[in-house]
Amino acid sequence: MSAVANDSRKRSKKRYVAGHHNKRWKGSRELEVGMQGILITCNMNERKCTAEAFNLLNEYADKLFGPEKLQDHNGSSSEEEEADEEDVDVALKKEVAQLQASGAKQERRFQALESGANNVIFIKTQNLESDKLVHHILSDLHTTKKKKSRVILRMLPVTGTCKAFQDDMVKYLTTFLEPWFKTPNCATYQIAFKARNSSHNKRDEIIKSIAGLVGKLNPKNKVDLTNPELTIIVEVIKAVCCISVVKDYTLYRKYNVQEVVKEDTPKPDVTTGKTDVNAAEPKEKHDTEETKNEETKGEEDSDKSVPQDKEVDKGEGDGE
């Protein structure tokens, strides 16, 4: 009886410790204020989306920035081989520094974190420009029309983050937007705002406050919802606001990697259409005149052959 009780206590303790450990591990790998990276949306399969994202990002990052260089703390150098020729205190300090560096966790170029929303993953970036990388990927996909992913939908760079409250956002954006919109710089722009798992931010109020801020930076900045030069992306997830300023947002189908590889549908040429209509008018007029001549000739022949049916034929024609 006592053995059964001891086993149950052990199992319950083990479950408690495991659950507590998992909670701490997950919390340490979530999107937080101060991070930079890439928000990636997918369709129901976050695990496969993460794998595709790593493959795609590493492929283009190697081309754009070169292969990832990992620091090797275990390697020895010529200076270490000559350590006995150095002062003992200097050699000891160097060894302690190497041990601390090897014990510390080395951050990789791309790290997958919990975003805080379903069907959205966050790839934290280290020592690279995420907006430049994402634009390079979409530019290549748009040119080659080669599909390189199945579950990834949109890739949105995050070059700045702040707390997801209106006052904090306006304060942060006042400085963040200066490189693109402060005098003498100016551009046409639009604001793409979306909030997930956050109910305290009203879309219209946020957009209006950001637009007012951009207007203060330079009155020449104008809103263009059709084909803007720049797009201010504002993605709110829980208590974190992710921000970036991108170009070619409309051309690259709102940074959707599935849509950007599709062939562009040619728009009808209005000028050509008018020309064709004008060119067709003389032909249509000529055809109409020929038809009238044929009808007149037919009526004359009918009158000659059957003069008594003339009124009947006329009545049927009026009815039509």
PDB file of C-alpha atoms in Angstrom:
ATOM      1  CA  MET A   1       0.000   0.000   0.000  1.00  0.00           C
ATOM      2  CA  SER A   2       2.820   2.355   0.947  1.00  0.00           C
ATOM      3  CA  ALA A   3       4.770   1.383  -2.208  1.00  0.00           C
ATOM      4  CA  VAL A   4       1.813   2.362  -4.410  1.00  0.00           C
ATOM      5  CA  ALA A   5       1.498   5.700  -2.630  1.00  0.00           C
ATOM      6  CA  ASN A   6       5.204   6.405  -3.047  1.00  0.00           C
ATOM      7  CA  ASP A   7       5.028   5.611  -6.785  1.00  0.00           C
ATOM      8  CA  SER A   8       2.067   7.963  -7.270  1.00  0.00           C
ATOM      9  CA  ARG A   9       3.885  10.764  -5.436  1.00  0.00           C
ATOM     10  CA  LYS A  10       6.967  10.242  -7.601  1.00  0.00           C
ATOM     11  CA  ARG A  11       4.940  10.324 -10.794  1.00  0.00           C
ATOM     12  CA  SER A  12       3.078  13.479  -9.786  1.00  0.00           C
ATOM     13  CA  LYS A  13       6.346  15.174  -8.825  1.00  0.00           C
ATOM     14  CA  LYS A  14       7.902  14.205 -12.145  1.00  0.00           C
ATOM     15  CA  ARG A  15       4.936  15.582 -14.079  1.00  0.00           C
ATOM     16  CA  TYR A  16       5.088  18.848 -12.133  1.00  0.00           C
ATOM     17  CA  VAL A  17       8.807  19.292 -12.766  1.00  0.00           C
ATOM     18  CA  ALA A  18       8.467  18.438 -16.490  1.00  0.00           C
ATOM     19  CA  GLY A  19       5.568  20.851 -16.956  1.00  0.00           C
ATOM     20  CA  HIS A  20       7.417  23.613 -15.124  1.00  0.00           C
ATOM     21  CA  HIS A  21      10.523  23.002 -17.236  1.00  0.00           C
ATOM     22  CA  ASN A  22       8.602  23.128 -20.530  1.00  0.00           C
ATOM     23  CA  LYS A  23       6.866  26.349 -19.527  1.00  0.00           C
ATOM     24  CA  ARG A  24      10.163  28.061 -18.772  1.00  0.00           C
ATOM     25  CA  TRP A  25      11.741  26.819 -22.020  1.00  0.00           C
ATOM     26  CA  LYS A  26       8.826  28.051 -24.128  1.00  0.00           C
ATOM     27  CA  GLY A  27       8.737  31.426 -22.420  1.00  0.00           C
ATOM     28  CA  SER A  28      12.411  32.009 -23.161  1.00  0.00           C
ATOM     29  CA  ARG A  29      11.854  31.483 -26.879  1.00  0.00           C
ATOM     30  CA  GLU A  30       9.049  33.954 -27.575  1.00  0.00           C
ATOM     31  CA  LEU A  31       8.935  37.164 -29.576  1.00  0.00           C
ATOM     32  CA  GLU A  32       9.933  40.070 -27.350  1.00  0.00           C
ATOM     33  CA  VAL A  33      10.388  43.827 -27.616  1.00  0.00           C
ATOM     34  CA  GLY A  34      13.824  44.721 -28.963  1.00  0.00           C
ATOM     35  CA  MET A  35      14.114  41.828 -31.414  1.00  0.00           C
ATOM     36  CA  GLN A  36      14.534  41.982 -35.187  1.00  0.00           C
ATOM     37  CA  GLY A  37      13.687  39.291 -37.686  1.00  0.00           C
ATOM     38  CA  ILE A  38      11.006  38.031 -40.045  1.00  0.00           C
ATOM     39  CA  LEU A  39       7.336  37.224 -39.444  1.00  0.00           C
ATOM     40  CA  ILE A  40       6.224  34.274 -41.557  1.00  0.00           C
ATOM     41  CA  THR A  41       2.599  33.245 -41.959  1.00  0.00           C
ATOM     42  CA  CYS A  42       1.577  29.743 -42.968  1.00  0.00           C
ATOM     43  CA  ASN A  43      -1.437  27.524 -43.406  1.00  0.00           C
ATOM     44  CA  MET A  44      -1.862  25.169 -40.425  1.00  0.00           C
ATOM     45  CA  ASN A  45       1.596  23.512 -40.571  1.00  0.00           C
ATOM     46  CA  GLU A  46       4.026  25.552 -38.482  1.00  0.00           C
ATOM     47  CA  ARG A  47       6.644  22.800 -38.197  1.00  0.00           C
ATOM     48  CA  LYS A  48       6.974  22.398 -41.958  1.00  0.00           C
ATOM     49  CA  CYS A  49       6.814  26.175 -42.375  1.00  0.00           C
ATOM     50  CA  THR A  50       9.798  26.554 -40.049  1.00  0.00           C
ATOM     51  CA  ALA A  51      11.820  24.001 -42.020  1.00  0.00           C
ATOM     52  CA  GLU A  52      10.977  25.694 -45.330  1.00  0.00           C
ATOM     53  CA  ALA A  53      11.831  29.094 -43.871  1.00  0.00           C
ATOM     54  CA  PHE A  54      15.287  27.973 -42.746  1.00  0.00           C
ATOM     55  CA  ASN A  55      16.030  26.476 -46.170  1.00  0.00           C
ATOM     56  CA  LEU A  56      14.824  29.518 -48.066  1.00  0.00           C
ATOM     57  CA  LEU A  57      16.487  32.091 -45.808  1.00  0.00           C
ATOM     58  CA  ASN A  58      19.835  30.299 -45.694  1.00  0.00           C
ATOM     59  CA  GLU A  59      19.854  29.819 -49.460  1.00  0.00           C
ATOM     60  CA  TYR A  60      19.470  33.530 -50.179  1.00  0.00           C
ATOM     61  CA  ALA A  61      21.452  34.740 -47.158  1.00  0.00           C
ATOM     62  CA  ASP A  62      24.475  32.790 -48.388  1.00  0.00           C
ATOM     63  CA  LYS A  63      24.202  34.550 -51.756  1.00  0.00           C
ATOM     64  CA  LEU A  64      23.587  37.997 -50.292  1.00  0.00           C
ATOM     65  CA  PHE A  65      25.763  38.042 -47.158  1.00  0.00           C
ATOM     66  CA  GLY A  66      28.002  34.990 -47.585  1.00  0.00           C
ATOM     67  CA  PRO A  67      28.011  31.703 -45.639  1.00  0.00           C
ATOM     68  CA  GLU A  68      27.363  31.805 -41.905  1.00  0.00           C
ATOM     69  CA  LYS A  69      30.574  31.959 -39.878  1.00  0.00           C
ATOM     70  CA  LEU A  70      30.478  30.155 -36.548  1.00  0.00           C
ATOM     71  CA  GLN A  71      33.056  31.105 -33.951  1.00  0.00           C
ATOM     72  CA  ASP A  72      35.288  28.236 -32.890  1.00  0.00           C
ATOM     73  CA  HIS A  73      36.249  28.644 -29.246  1.00  0.00           C
ATOM     74  CA  ASN A  74      38.013  25.273 -29.035  1.00  0.00           C
ATOM     75  CA  GLY A  75      40.614  25.959 -31.696  1.00  0.00           C
ATOM     76  CA  SER A  76      44.140  26.894 -30.748  1.00  0.00           C
ATOM     77  CA  SER A  77      46.171  29.717 -32.196  1.00  0.00           C
ATOM     78  CA  SER A  78      49.862  30.387 -32.395  1.00  0.00           C
ATOM     79  CA  GLU A  79      49.572  32.796 -29.477  1.00  0.00           C
ATOM     80  CA  GLU A  80      48.160  30.027 -27.272  1.00  0.00           C
ATOM     81  CA  GLU A  81      51.024  27.727 -28.206  1.00  0.00           C
ATOM     82  CA  GLU A  82      53.441  30.360 -26.974  1.00  0.00           C
ATOM     83  CA  ALA A  83      51.529  30.914 -23.729  1.00  0.00           C
ATOM     84  CA  ASP A  84      54.487  29.858 -21.544  1.00  0.00           C
ATOM     85  CA  GLU A  85      56.457  32.735 -22.951  1.00  0.00           C
ATOM     86  CA  GLU A  86      53.816  35.187 -21.755  1.00  0.00           C
ATOM     87  CA  ASP A  87      53.138  36.433 -18.318  1.00  0.00           C
ATOM     88  CA  VAL A  88      51.297  33.900 -16.126  1.00  0.00           C
ATOM     89  CA  ASP A  89      48.518  36.358 -15.192  1.00  0.00           C
ATOM     90  CA  VAL A  90      47.828  37.222 -18.847  1.00  0.00           C
ATOM     91  CA  ALA A  91      47.670  33.572 -19.820  1.00  0.00           C
ATOM     92  CA  LEU A  92      45.289  32.807 -16.950  1.00  0.00           C
ATOM     93  CA  LYS A  93      42.928  35.643 -17.868  1.00  0.00           C
ATOM     94  CA  LYS A  94      42.877  34.503 -21.498  1.00  0.00           C
ATOM     95  CA  GLU A  95      42.012  30.946 -20.487  1.00  0.00           C
ATOM     96  CA  VAL A  96      39.158  32.133 -18.245  1.00  0.00           C
ATOM     97  CA  ALA A  97      37.766  34.283 -21.072  1.00  0.00           C
ATOM     98  CA  GLN A  98      37.851  31.335 -23.470  1.00  0.00           C
ATOM     99  CA  LEU A  99      36.059  29.093 -20.988  1.00  0.00           C
ATOM    100  CA  GLN A 100      33.339  31.683 -20.470  1.00  0.00           C
ATOM    101  CA  ALA A 101      32.918  32.147 -24.212  1.00  0.00           C
ATOM    102  CA  SER A 102      32.710  28.411 -24.871  1.00  0.00           C
ATOM    103  CA  GLY A 103      30.152  28.002 -22.071  1.00  0.00           C
ATOM    104  CA  ALA A 104      27.916  30.759 -23.395  1.00  0.00           C
ATOM    105  CA  LYS A 105      25.262  29.838 -25.918  1.00  0.00           C
ATOM    106  CA  GLN A 106      26.214  30.978 -29.398  1.00  0.00           C
ATOM    107  CA  GLU A 107      23.427  32.679 -31.330  1.00  0.00           C
ATOM    108  CA  ARG A 108      22.873  31.529 -34.878  1.00  0.00           C
ATOM    109  CA  ARG A 109      22.011  33.715 -37.840  1.00  0.00           C
ATOM    110  CA  PHE A 110      18.381  32.501 -37.812  1.00  0.00           C
ATOM    111  CA  GLN A 111      16.446  31.302 -34.755  1.00  0.00           C
ATOM    112  CA  ALA A 112      12.804  30.173 -34.737  1.00  0.00           C
ATOM    113  CA  LEU A 113      10.746  31.630 -31.880  1.00  0.00           C
ATOM    114  CA  GLU A 114       7.123  31.483 -30.777  1.00  0.00           C
ATOM    115  CA  SER A 115       5.286  34.469 -32.240  1.00  0.00           C
ATOM    116  CA  GLY A 116       2.299  34.377 -29.902  1.00  0.00           C
ATOM    117  CA  ALA A 117      -0.253  33.734 -32.682  1.00  0.00           C
ATOM    118  CA  ASN A 118      -1.453  30.659 -34.541  1.00  0.00           C
ATOM    119  CA  ASN A 119      -0.110  30.059 -38.049  1.00  0.00           C
ATOM    120  CA  VAL A 120       2.596  32.686 -37.537  1.00  0.00           C
ATOM    121  CA  ILE A 121       6.240  31.999 -36.743  1.00  0.00           C
ATOM    122  CA  PHE A 122       8.961  34.495 -35.947  1.00  0.00           C
ATOM    123  CA  ILE A 123      12.495  34.002 -37.219  1.00  0.00           C
ATOM    124  CA  LYS A 124      14.896  36.076 -35.150  1.00  0.00           C
ATOM    125  CA  THR A 125      17.814  37.380 -37.232  1.00  0.00           C
ATOM    126  CA  GLN A 126      21.323  38.158 -36.086  1.00  0.00           C
ATOM    127  CA  ASN A 127      23.783  40.532 -37.785  1.00  0.00           C
ATOM    128  CA  LEU A 128      21.888  40.979 -41.060  1.00  0.00           C
ATOM    129  CA  GLU A 129      19.276  43.267 -42.623  1.00  0.00           C
ATOM    130  CA  SER A 130      16.001  41.347 -42.710  1.00  0.00           C
ATOM    131  CA  ASP A 131      14.244  43.843 -45.001  1.00  0.00           C
ATOM    132  CA  LYS A 132      17.027  43.626 -47.574  1.00  0.00           C
ATOM    133  CA  LEU A 133      16.998  39.813 -47.433  1.00  0.00           C
ATOM    134  CA  VAL A 134      13.217  39.442 -47.807  1.00  0.00           C
ATOM    135  CA  HIS A 135      13.126  41.923 -50.689  1.00  0.00           C
ATOM    136  CA  HIS A 136      15.921  39.994 -52.425  1.00  0.00           C
ATOM    137  CA  ILE A 137      13.990  36.724 -52.061  1.00  0.00           C
ATOM    138  CA  LEU A 138      10.743  38.162 -53.434  1.00  0.00           C
ATOM    139  CA  SER A 139      12.558  39.926 -56.268  1.00  0.00           C
ATOM    140  CA  ASP A 140      14.116  36.642 -57.394  1.00  0.00           C
ATOM    141  CA  LEU A 141      10.834  34.717 -57.082  1.00  0.00           C
ATOM    142  CA  HIS A 142       9.017  37.431 -59.028  1.00  0.00           C
ATOM    143  CA  THR A 143      11.601  37.283 -61.816  1.00  0.00           C
ATOM    144  CA  THR A 144      12.082  33.522 -62.101  1.00  0.00           C
ATOM    145  CA  LYS A 145       8.481  32.523 -61.242  1.00  0.00           C
ATOM    146  CA  LYS A 146       9.988  29.453 -59.567  1.00  0.00           C
ATOM    147  CA  LYS A 147       8.008  28.133 -56.608  1.00  0.00           C
ATOM    148  CA  LYS A 148      10.260  27.274 -53.657  1.00  0.00           C
ATOM    149  CA  SER A 149       7.817  26.685 -50.805  1.00  0.00           C
ATOM    150  CA  ARG A 150       4.517  24.944 -50.201  1.00  0.00           C
ATOM    151  CA  VAL A 151       3.234  26.133 -46.832  1.00  0.00           C
ATOM    152  CA  ILE A 152       4.830  29.580 -46.421  1.00  0.00           C
ATOM    153  CA  LEU A 153       2.397  32.358 -47.307  1.00  0.00           C
ATOM    154  CA  ARG A 154       3.842  35.783 -46.436  1.00  0.00           C
ATOM    155  CA  MET A 155       7.284  36.905 -45.315  1.00  0.00           C
ATOM    156  CA  LEU A 156       7.288  40.245 -43.507  1.00  0.00           C
ATOM    157  CA  PRO A 157      10.565  41.766 -42.302  1.00  0.00           C
ATOM    158  CA  VAL A 158      10.678  43.169 -38.772  1.00  0.00           C
ATOM    159  CA  THR A 159      13.326  45.859 -38.406  1.00  0.00           C
ATOM    160  CA  GLY A 160      11.927  47.355 -35.201  1.00  0.00           C
ATOM    161  CA  THR A 161       9.764  46.342 -32.244  1.00  0.00           C
ATOM    162  CA  CYS A 162       8.101  48.205 -29.397  1.00  0.00           C
ATOM    163  CA  LYS A 163       5.284  47.813 -26.890  1.00  0.00           C
ATOM    164  CA  ALA A 164       1.881  47.456 -28.537  1.00  0.00           C
ATOM    165  CA  PHE A 165       0.242  50.524 -27.027  1.00  0.00           C
ATOM    166  CA  GLN A 166      -0.634  53.565 -29.100  1.00  0.00           C
ATOM    167  CA  ASP A 167       1.494  56.026 -27.114  1.00  0.00           C
ATOM    168  CA  ASP A 168       4.516  53.705 -27.204  1.00  0.00           C
ATOM    169  CA  MET A 169       4.067  53.081 -30.930  1.00  0.00           C
ATOM    170  CA  VAL A 170       3.867  56.782 -31.808  1.00  0.00           C
ATOM    171  CA  LYS A 171       6.883  57.569 -29.634  1.00  0.00           C
ATOM    172  CA  TYR A 172       8.930  54.778 -31.216  1.00  0.00           C
ATOM    173  CA  LEU A 173       7.863  55.580 -34.792  1.00  0.00           C
ATOM    174  CA  THR A 174       8.769  59.254 -34.392  1.00  0.00           C
ATOM    175  CA  THR A 175      12.435  58.287 -34.587  1.00  0.00           C
ATOM    176  CA  PHE A 176      12.088  55.030 -36.525  1.00  0.00           C
ATOM    177  CA  LEU A 177      10.466  56.606 -39.624  1.00  0.00           C
ATOM    178  CA  GLU A 178      12.913  59.507 -39.997  1.00  0.00           C
ATOM    179  CA  PRO A 179      15.279  57.833 -42.538  1.00  0.00           C
ATOM    180  CA  TRP A 180      12.432  57.499 -45.049  1.00  0.00           C
ATOM    181  CA  PHE A 181      10.063  60.393 -44.380  1.00  0.00           C
ATOM    182  CA  LYS A 182      11.843  63.238 -42.585  1.00  0.00           C
ATOM    183  CA  THR A 183      12.744  66.323 -44.631  1.00  0.00           C
ATOM    184  CA  PRO A 184      14.422  66.364 -47.115  1.00  0.00           C
ATOM    185  CA  ASN A 185      13.271  62.764 -47.671  1.00  0.00           C
ATOM    186  CA  CYS A 186       9.706  62.219 -48.844  1.00  0.00           C
ATOM    187  CA  ALA A 187       7.670  59.485 -50.520  1.00  0.00           C
ATOM    188  CA  THR A 188       4.200  58.239 -51.303  1.00  0.00           C
ATOM    189  CA  TYR A 189       3.146  55.616 -48.777  1.00  0.00           C
ATOM    190  CA  GLN A 190       0.462  53.390 -47.347  1.00  0.00           C
ATOM    191  CA  ILE A 191       0.026  51.782 -43.919  1.00  0.00           C
ATOM    192  CA  ALA A 192      -0.595  48.023 -43.626  1.00  0.00           C
ATOM    193  CA  PHE A 193      -1.879  47.343 -40.098  1.00  0.00           C
ATOM    194  CA  LYS A 194      -2.938  44.029 -38.573  1.00  0.00           C
ATOM    195  CA  ALA A 195      -3.473  42.985 -34.951  1.00  0.00           C
ATOM    196  CA  ARG A 196      -3.477  39.413 -33.624  1.00  0.00           C
ATOM    197  CA  ASN A 197      -4.506  38.427 -30.101  1.00  0.00           C
ATOM    198  CA  SER A 198      -4.715  42.103 -29.198  1.00  0.00           C
ATOM    199  CA  SER A 199      -8.015  43.866 -28.627  1.00  0.00           C
ATOM    200  CA  HIS A 200      -6.899  47.171 -27.111  1.00  0.00           C
ATOM    201  CA  ASN A 201      -5.700  48.677 -30.408  1.00  0.00           C
ATOM    202  CA  LYS A 202      -8.250  50.122 -32.822  1.00  0.00           C
ATOM    203  CA  ARG A 203      -7.148  49.938 -36.430  1.00  0.00           C
ATOM    204  CA  ASP A 204      -8.491  53.307 -37.601  1.00  0.00           C
ATOM    205  CA  GLU A 205      -7.007  55.186 -34.651  1.00  0.00           C
ATOM    206  CA  ILE A 206      -3.562  53.645 -35.102  1.00  0.00           C
ATOM    207  CA  ILE A 207      -3.489  54.345 -38.848  1.00  0.00           C
ATOM    208  CA  LYS A 208      -4.671  57.919 -38.320  1.00  0.00           C
ATOM    209  CA  SER A 209      -2.016  58.623 -35.691  1.00  0.00           C
ATOM    210  CA  ILE A 210       0.782  57.152 -37.859  1.00  0.00           C
ATOM    211  CA  ALA A 211      -0.377  59.118 -40.898  1.00  0.00           C
ATOM    212  CA  GLY A 212      -0.388  62.309 -38.840  1.00  0.00           C
ATOM    213  CA  LEU A 213       3.148  61.558 -37.676  1.00  0.00           C
ATOM    214  CA  VAL A 214       4.384  60.993 -41.238  1.00  0.00           C
ATOM    215  CA  GLY A 215       2.776  64.281 -42.304  1.00  0.00           C
ATOM    216  CA  LYS A 216       4.631  66.127 -39.533  1.00  0.00           C
ATOM    217  CA  LEU A 217       7.975  64.676 -40.636  1.00  0.00           C
ATOM    218  CA  ASN A 218       7.459  66.165 -44.107  1.00  0.00           C
ATOM    219  CA  PRO A 219       4.207  67.659 -45.498  1.00  0.00           C
ATOM    220  CA  LYS A 220       5.239  66.411 -48.955  1.00  0.00           C
ATOM    221  CA  ASN A 221       4.649  62.793 -47.885  1.00  0.00           C
ATOM    222  CA  LYS A 222       1.417  61.694 -49.539  1.00  0.00           C
ATOM    223  CA  VAL A 223      -0.826  58.674 -49.087  1.00  0.00           C
ATOM    224  CA  ASP A 224      -1.147  56.411 -52.144  1.00  0.00           C
ATOM    225  CA  LEU A 225      -3.237  53.275 -51.773  1.00  0.00           C
ATOM    226  CA  THR A 226      -2.776  52.162 -55.399  1.00  0.00           C
ATOM    227  CA  ASN A 227       0.954  52.062 -56.050  1.00  0.00           C
ATOM    228  CA  PRO A 228       2.919  53.623 -53.154  1.00  0.00           C
ATOM    229  CA  GLU A 229       6.681  53.928 -53.116  1.00  0.00           C
ATOM    230  CA  LEU A 230       6.857  52.694 -49.509  1.00  0.00           C
ATOM    231  CA  THR A 231       4.628  50.675 -47.206  1.00  0.00           C
ATOM    232  CA  ILE A 232       4.710  50.975 -43.421  1.00  0.00           C
ATOM    233  CA  ILE A 233       3.998  47.490 -42.049  1.00  0.00           C
ATOM    234  CA  VAL A 234       2.600  47.400 -38.501  1.00  0.00           C
ATOM    235  CA  GLU A 235       1.944  43.908 -37.122  1.00  0.00           C
ATOM    236  CA  VAL A 236       0.708  43.664 -33.524  1.00  0.00           C
ATOM    237  CA  ILE A 237       0.896  40.300 -31.748  1.00  0.00           C
ATOM    238  CA  LYS A 238      -0.230  40.347 -28.127  1.00  0.00           C
ATOM    239  CA  ALA A 239       1.883  43.033 -26.423  1.00  0.00           C
ATOM    240  CA  VAL A 240       4.559  43.378 -29.139  1.00  0.00           C
ATOM    241  CA  CYS A 241       4.357  45.687 -32.155  1.00  0.00           C
ATOM    242  CA  CYS A 242       6.501  44.651 -35.144  1.00  0.00           C
ATOM    243  CA  ILE A 243       7.383  47.415 -37.614  1.00  0.00           C
ATOM    244  CA  SER A 244       9.162  47.773 -40.942  1.00  0.00           C
ATOM    245  CA  VAL A 245       9.199  50.019 -44.009  1.00  0.00           C
ATOM    246  CA  VAL A 246       9.340  48.146 -47.306  1.00  0.00           C
ATOM    247  CA  LYS A 247       9.208  48.902 -51.017  1.00  0.00           C
ATOM    248  CA  ASP A 248       7.435  47.080 -53.877  1.00  0.00           C
ATOM    249  CA  TYR A 249       4.730  45.860 -51.488  1.00  0.00           C
ATOM    250  CA  THR A 250       2.059  45.971 -54.188  1.00  0.00           C
ATOM    251  CA  LEU A 251       4.312  44.606 -56.945  1.00  0.00           C
ATOM    252  CA  TYR A 252       5.269  41.595 -54.825  1.00  0.00           C
ATOM    253  CA  ARG A 253       1.656  40.813 -53.901  1.00  0.00           C
ATOM    254  CA  LYS A 254       1.847  41.988 -50.274  1.00  0.00           C
ATOM    255  CA  TYR A 255       5.033  39.943 -49.848  1.00  0.00           C
ATOM    256  CA  ASN A 256       3.182  36.688 -50.503  1.00  0.00           C
ATOM    257  CA  VAL A 257       5.616  34.063 -51.827  1.00  0.00           C
ATOM    258  CA  GLN A 258       2.779  31.964 -53.287  1.00  0.00           C
ATOM    259  CA  GLU A 259       1.207  34.813 -55.260  1.00  0.00           C
ATOM    260  CA  VAL A 260       4.422  36.447 -56.452  1.00  0.00           C
ATOM    261  CA  VAL A 261       5.410  33.403 -58.549  1.00  0.00           C
ATOM    262  CA  LYS A 262       2.136  33.428 -60.485  1.00  0.00           C
ATOM    263  CA  GLU A 263       2.145  34.871 -63.970  1.00  0.00           C
ATOM    264  CA  ASP A 264       0.954  38.451 -64.177  1.00  0.00           C
ATOM    265  CA  THR A 265      -2.468  38.809 -65.787  1.00  0.00           C
ATOM    266  CA  PRO A 266      -2.178  41.321 -68.658  1.00  0.00           C
ATOM    267  CA  LYS A 267      -4.479  44.289 -68.295  1.00  0.00           C
ATOM    268  CA  PRO A 268      -6.658  45.218 -71.287  1.00  0.00           C
ATOM    269  CA  ASP A 269      -5.208  48.096 -73.280  1.00  0.00           C
ATOM    270  CA  VAL A 270      -7.867  50.799 -73.315  1.00  0.00           C
ATOM    271  CA  THR A 271      -6.114  52.738 -76.079  1.00  0.00           C
ATOM    272  CA  THR A 272      -5.909  49.676 -78.316  1.00  0.00           C
ATOM    273  CA  GLY A 273      -9.518  48.895 -77.602  1.00  0.00           C
ATOM    274  CA  LYS A 274     -10.606  52.354 -78.693  1.00  0.00           C
ATOM    275  CA  THR A 275      -8.534  52.121 -81.856  1.00  0.00           C
ATOM    276  CA  ASP A 276     -10.094  48.781 -82.718  1.00  0.00           C
ATOM    277  CA  VAL A 277     -13.556  50.207 -82.187  1.00  0.00           C
ATOM    278  CA  ASN A 278     -12.829  53.223 -84.360  1.00  0.00           C
ATOM    279  CA  ALA A 279     -11.315  51.034 -87.041  1.00  0.00           C
ATOM    280  CA  ALA A 280     -14.333  48.767 -86.936  1.00  0.00           C
ATOM    281  CA  GLU A 281     -16.818  51.644 -87.362  1.00  0.00           C
ATOM    282  CA  PRO A 282     -16.240  52.155 -91.141  1.00  0.00           C
ATOM    283  CA  LYS A 283     -16.459  48.399 -91.707  1.00  0.00           C
ATOM    284  CA  GLU A 284     -19.653  48.181 -89.633  1.00  0.00           C
ATOM    285  CA  LYS A 285     -21.100  51.156 -91.516  1.00  0.00           C
ATOM    286  CA  HIS A 286     -20.201  49.547 -94.841  1.00  0.00           C
ATOM    287  CA  ASP A 287     -21.771  46.236 -93.762  1.00  0.00           C
ATOM    288  CA  THR A 288     -24.917  48.073 -92.662  1.00  0.00           C
ATOM    289  CA  GLU A 289     -25.207  49.855 -96.020  1.00  0.00           C
ATOM    290  CA  GLU A 290     -24.759  46.572 -97.884  1.00  0.00           C
ATOM    291  CA  THR A 291     -27.427  44.962 -95.722  1.00  0.00           C
ATOM    292  CA  LYS A 292     -29.830  47.831 -96.420  1.00  0.00           C
ATOM    293  CA  ASN A 293     -29.159  47.582-100.169  1.00  0.00           C
ATOM    294  CA  GLU A 294     -29.775  43.832-100.086  1.00  0.00           C
ATOM    295  CA  GLU A 295     -33.044  44.343 -98.137  1.00  0.00           C
ATOM    296  CA  THR A 296     -34.198  47.036-100.581  1.00  0.00           C
ATOM    297  CA  LYS A 297     -33.380  44.811-103.536  1.00  0.00           C
ATOM    298  CA  GLY A 298     -35.206  41.899-101.896  1.00  0.00           C
ATOM    299  CA  GLU A 299     -38.292  44.039-101.338  1.00  0.00           C
ATOM    300  CA  GLU A 300     -38.273  45.182-104.957  1.00  0.00           C
ATOM    301  CA  ASP A 301     -38.013  41.607-106.198  1.00  0.00           C
ATOM    302  CA  SER A 302     -40.784  40.608-103.828  1.00  0.00           C
ATOM    303  CA  ASP A 303     -42.998  43.420-105.067  1.00  0.00           C
ATOM    304  CA  LYS A 304     -42.507  42.344-108.646  1.00  0.00           C
ATOM    305  CA  SER A 305     -43.221  38.713-108.052  1.00  0.00           C
ATOM    306  CA  VAL A 306     -45.949  38.914-105.384  1.00  0.00           C
ATOM    307  CA  PRO A 307     -47.465  42.411-105.297  1.00  0.00           C
ATOM    308  CA  GLN A 308     -50.541  41.312-103.281  1.00  0.00           C
ATOM    309  CA  ASP A 309     -48.395  40.361-100.188  1.00  0.00           C
ATOM    310  CA  LYS A 310     -46.797  43.772 -99.814  1.00  0.00           C
ATOM    311  CA  GLU A 311     -48.935  44.943 -96.854  1.00  0.00           C
ATOM    312  CA  VAL A 312     -48.563  41.620 -95.042  1.00  0.00           C
ATOM    313  CA  ASP A 313     -44.754  41.768 -95.303  1.00  0.00           C
ATOM    314  CA  LYS A 314     -44.794  45.326 -94.013  1.00  0.00           C
ATOM    315  CA  GLY A 315     -46.916  44.352 -91.035  1.00  0.00           C
ATOM    316  CA  GLU A 316     -44.585  41.509 -90.087  1.00  0.00           C
ATOM    317  CA  GLY A 317     -41.587  43.857 -90.319  1.00  0.00           C
ATOM    318  CA  ASP A 318     -43.199  46.343 -87.923  1.00  0.00           C
ATOM    319  CA  GLY A 319     -43.911  43.554 -85.497  1.00  0.00           C
ATOM    320  CA  GLU A 320     -40.261  42.546 -85.393  1.00  0.00           C
TER     321      GLU A 320
END
